[in-house]
Amino acid sequence: MNKPLISKAFNPDNFRHQGHLLVELLGDYLESALQSSTPVNRWRDPEDQLTFWQNDYKEGDRQLEHFFKKLIDSSLHMHNPKNMGHQVAIPAPEAALAGLLTELLNNGTVVYEIGAPAVVLERVVCKQLAQEMGFDPGKADGFMTSGASLANLTALMAIRNIKAGEDVWNKGNNKQYALMVSEEAHYCIDKSLRIMGLGEAGTIRIPVDEHYKVRVEMLESAYRAARDRGVEVLGIIGCSCSTSTGTYEELEPLADFAQAHNLWFHVDAAHGGPAIFSKKHRHRLKGIERADSVVMDFHKMMMTPALSTAIIFREAKHSYRSFSQKAQYLWEEQEKKSWFNLGQRSFECTKLMMSIKIYTLLRQYGTALFEEYIDYTYDLAQSFAGMLKQESDLELALQPETNVVCFRYKPGKLSSASLSKLNSLIRKKLIEDGEFYIVQTQLKEDIWLRVTLMNPFTTTVELRALLEKIKQLGRQLVSEQ
Ligand SMILES: Cc1ncc(COP(=O)(O)O)c(C=O)c1O
C-alpha cells in the first residue's frame, strides 16, 4: 500500500528543516520574553479564543511554522519577568530541549525494558533527593509521577494500606479513616481522601494561627475528638509550604506528634521542598528527615517543564504499598518487587520519561543551580515585602517565607467586602491589559493579590512598575465608583 502521508509525516529531512525553524522561533521568543519586549499575555476571553482557533483550522494554512508562531503569540509568556503568576516553573531551555528529545524517543517507563535509561535515571534522581532530605539513601527510595496531586494521592494510598488494620485494598473501607492536615493545605489532599472513599470526614483540618502555621496546641484535642467520633487517624501531613501564602509548617512538632501517636508523617513539599538545596533557607525544612514520605515537584521551583514530581519513602519497602496490581503482560513474577519495574509502584501505566529533564539540569549544573534559584527568588520576595511596607495605600498580608507574596491595594477606609471587590477588579484589569500577570487568593474571608516570584529575571524594577500600575488602576476604579 502506498503511504504518502505517513512517509511525509516521518520524513527525517522534513523534521530537520521544521526543527531548525522551531528552534529559531523559540530562540526569538526567549530573547523578547526575557527582555519584556512583548506582553506577558495577549488576553482573549474564552469564546474569542475558541473562535480564533476554529478559524485557524478552517483557514487551512498547513504551514507548521505559522501555527507555532500563532501559538507562541497567543500563549502566556512565562519567561517574561513581568510574569509573576502561578507556581509553574519557568523552564530552563536545556530542560526543554531534553523534553523534545524524550517526546520523540517516547519510551515508556512502566517497566525496565521499554525505557531503560529513563527508568534508571529516576532512581538516580530520587536517591540524590533522598540524601539531600537527610534520609539514608541506602534505605530510602522513591519514584516519579505526574504532578504533586497524583503523588499525594499515591502517598495517601500507601499510608492507608500500611496503617489501616485491615485489607482495604481488597475489601474496601470498613471504617472511617482520616488524616490530619493544616486548613491551608493544597486542595489535592482533600480531593485524594475523597477519591479514596473517605468523604469529607477523611480530612481533619487543623486551624492556623495569624502566621498561617498550623496551631500545634490544637493537634491533641483534634486527634482525641476524631477518635471519640470513631474515626481512625492514620497520619499527619506537614505543608512545606502552603499554597496560598507560601508558609512553611514547623515540621519538628508534627514529627513529635506523629511519633507519640504512632501516626504516619507525610510532608507535602511540592513547592517549598527545593529549599533543601539552599544553605540559607534549608532550616525551613528542619524535621523533614523524620518524615515517612515526602512529595516534591521539579516542575515548580526547579525550572523543569511539567510534569515532573518525586515521591520519596524513608523506607524503600513502603514505596510498593500504594497499589497491588497484577499485570501478566508487564512483569512475569507477580509477587516479586523490582525497583526497575516502576509500574509496580506508580499509578500510571504509560508514563513519561520524566527523569530526563530534571537529570539534564542536575548533570549540567549540579544542585548549585537550584540553590542560586531559591536564594534569588526568596530574597526578591523579601525586597518586595519591604517595598510594600513603605506604601501607605498598599498592605502586605504577612511576611513571606518563600517567593509567594500576598498583598492588596487599600486606599483609606473601605470595608473588607469592598476591598475584596476592588482588588479582584484590579486583577481583572491587569489580566486584560496583558503587561503583567499576577493571581489572587482568598485569605480567611478576603481576596488578596498574590505574586509568585518564579521568574529569576524579575527584579525590583518590574516589581516597582507593577505597584505603580496597581495604584493607578486602583485610583481609577475608586474614582469610577
Ligand atoms: C503544596 C502543594 N501541593 C500540591 C500541589 C499540586 O501540585 P501539582 O500541580 O503538581 O499537581 C500544589 C500546587 O500548587 C501545591 O502548592
PDB file of N, CA and C and ligand atoms in Angstrom, residues 87 147-150 152 186 188 241-243 268 270-271 297 299-300 307 309, ligand 1:
ATOM      1  N   GLN A  87       2.442  29.040  40.397  1.00  0.00           N
ATOM      2  CA  GLN A  87       3.636  28.295  40.825  1.00  0.00           C
ATOM      3  C   GLN A  87       4.024  27.268  39.776  1.00  0.00           C
ATOM      4  N   GLY A 147       2.892  14.886  38.660  1.00  0.00           N
ATOM      5  CA  GLY A 147       2.367  16.006  39.438  1.00  0.00           C
ATOM      6  C   GLY A 147       2.173  15.655  40.900  1.00  0.00           C
ATOM      7  N   ALA A 148       2.174  16.712  41.716  1.00  0.00           N
ATOM      8  CA  ALA A 148       2.071  16.514  43.171  1.00  0.00           C
ATOM      9  C   ALA A 148       0.684  16.056  43.587  1.00  0.00           C
ATOM     10  N   SER A 149      -0.343  16.388  42.804  1.00  0.00           N
ATOM     11  CA  SER A 149      -1.687  15.916  43.165  1.00  0.00           C
ATOM     12  C   SER A 149      -1.695  14.391  43.131  1.00  0.00           C
ATOM     13  N   LEU A 150      -1.166  13.839  42.050  1.00  0.00           N
ATOM     14  CA  LEU A 150      -1.120  12.379  41.924  1.00  0.00           C
ATOM     15  C   LEU A 150      -0.134  11.769  42.934  1.00  0.00           C
ATOM     16  N   ASN A 152       0.605  12.953  45.910  1.00  0.00           N
ATOM     17  CA  ASN A 152      -0.022  12.932  47.236  1.00  0.00           C
ATOM     18  C   ASN A 152      -1.053  11.808  47.326  1.00  0.00           C
ATOM     19  N   HIS A 186      -2.991  22.240  50.363  1.00  0.00           N
ATOM     20  CA  HIS A 186      -3.477  22.273  48.979  1.00  0.00           C
ATOM     21  C   HIS A 186      -4.717  21.389  48.844  1.00  0.00           C
ATOM     22  N   CYS A 188      -5.615  19.305  46.846  1.00  0.00           N
ATOM     23  CA  CYS A 188      -5.467  17.934  46.340  1.00  0.00           C
ATOM     24  C   CYS A 188      -5.466  16.903  47.471  1.00  0.00           C
ATOM     25  N   CYS A 241       5.735  24.257  51.374  1.00  0.00           N
ATOM     26  CA  CYS A 241       4.981  25.212  52.141  1.00  0.00           C
ATOM     27  C   CYS A 241       3.511  25.146  51.735  1.00  0.00           C
ATOM     28  N   SER A 242       2.676  25.966  52.383  1.00  0.00           N
ATOM     29  CA  SER A 242       1.275  26.032  51.974  1.00  0.00           C
ATOM     30  C   SER A 242       1.184  26.770  50.635  1.00  0.00           C
ATOM     31  N   THR A 243       0.075  26.578  49.945  1.00  0.00           N
ATOM     32  CA  THR A 243      -0.020  27.114  48.587  1.00  0.00           C
ATOM     33  C   THR A 243      -0.320  28.615  48.578  1.00  0.00           C
ATOM     34  N   ASP A 268       4.045  17.363  52.357  1.00  0.00           N
ATOM     35  CA  ASP A 268       3.791  17.851  51.005  1.00  0.00           C
ATOM     36  C   ASP A 268       4.722  19.038  50.765  1.00  0.00           C
ATOM     37  N   ALA A 270       5.688  20.077  47.775  1.00  0.00           N
ATOM     38  CA  ALA A 270       5.591  20.278  46.322  1.00  0.00           C
ATOM     39  C   ALA A 270       6.277  21.574  45.905  1.00  0.00           C
ATOM     40  N   HIS A 271       5.983  22.638  46.608  1.00  0.00           N
ATOM     41  CA  HIS A 271       6.560  23.931  46.227  1.00  0.00           C
ATOM     42  C   HIS A 271       7.858  24.233  46.981  1.00  0.00           C
ATOM     43  N   ASP A 297       7.783  18.660  43.859  1.00  0.00           N
ATOM     44  CA  ASP A 297       7.682  18.908  42.412  1.00  0.00           C
ATOM     45  C   ASP A 297       8.997  19.450  41.856  1.00  0.00           C
ATOM     46  N   HIS A 299       8.661  20.529  38.772  1.00  0.00           N
ATOM     47  CA  HIS A 299       8.085  21.484  37.810  1.00  0.00           C
ATOM     48  C   HIS A 299       7.499  22.732  38.482  1.00  0.00           C
ATOM     49  N   LYS A 300       7.927  22.969  39.710  1.00  0.00           N
ATOM     50  CA  LYS A 300       7.586  24.252  40.330  1.00  0.00           C
ATOM     51  C   LYS A 300       8.880  25.052  40.508  1.00  0.00           C
ATOM     52  N   LEU A 307       5.220  17.560  33.344  1.00  0.00           N
ATOM     53  CA  LEU A 307       5.023  17.249  34.747  1.00  0.00           C
ATOM     54  C   LEU A 307       6.218  16.446  35.255  1.00  0.00           C
ATOM     55  N   THR A 309       7.499  15.058  39.167  1.00  0.00           N
ATOM     56  CA  THR A 309       7.352  15.068  40.627  1.00  0.00           C
ATOM     57  C   THR A 309       7.992  13.828  41.224  1.00  0.00           C
TER      58      THR A 309
HETATM   59  C1  LIG B   1       1.580  22.437  48.358  1.00  0.00           C
HETATM   60  C2  LIG B   1       1.052  21.916  47.045  1.00  0.00           C
HETATM   61  N1  LIG B   1       0.745  20.619  46.928  1.00  0.00           N
HETATM   62  C3  LIG B   1       0.270  20.095  45.780  1.00  0.00           C
HETATM   63  C4  LIG B   1       0.067  20.890  44.677  1.00  0.00           C
HETATM   64  C5  LIG B   1      -0.446  20.273  43.399  1.00  0.00           C
HETATM   65  O1  LIG B   1       0.630  20.137  42.544  1.00  0.00           O
HETATM   66  P1  LIG B   1       0.505  19.693  41.012  1.00  0.00           P
HETATM   67  O2  LIG B   1       0.021  20.910  40.304  1.00  0.00           O
HETATM   68  O3  LIG B   1       1.892  19.295  40.664  1.00  0.00           O
HETATM   69  O4  LIG B   1      -0.467  18.570  40.932  1.00  0.00           O
HETATM   70  C6  LIG B   1       0.378  22.257  44.747  1.00  0.00           C
HETATM   71  C7  LIG B   1       0.164  23.134  43.577  1.00  0.00           C
HETATM   72  O5  LIG B   1       0.220  24.327  43.630  1.00  0.00           O
HETATM   73  C8  LIG B   1       0.886  22.782  45.967  1.00  0.00           C
HETATM   74  O6  LIG B   1       1.192  24.069  46.088  1.00  0.00           O
END
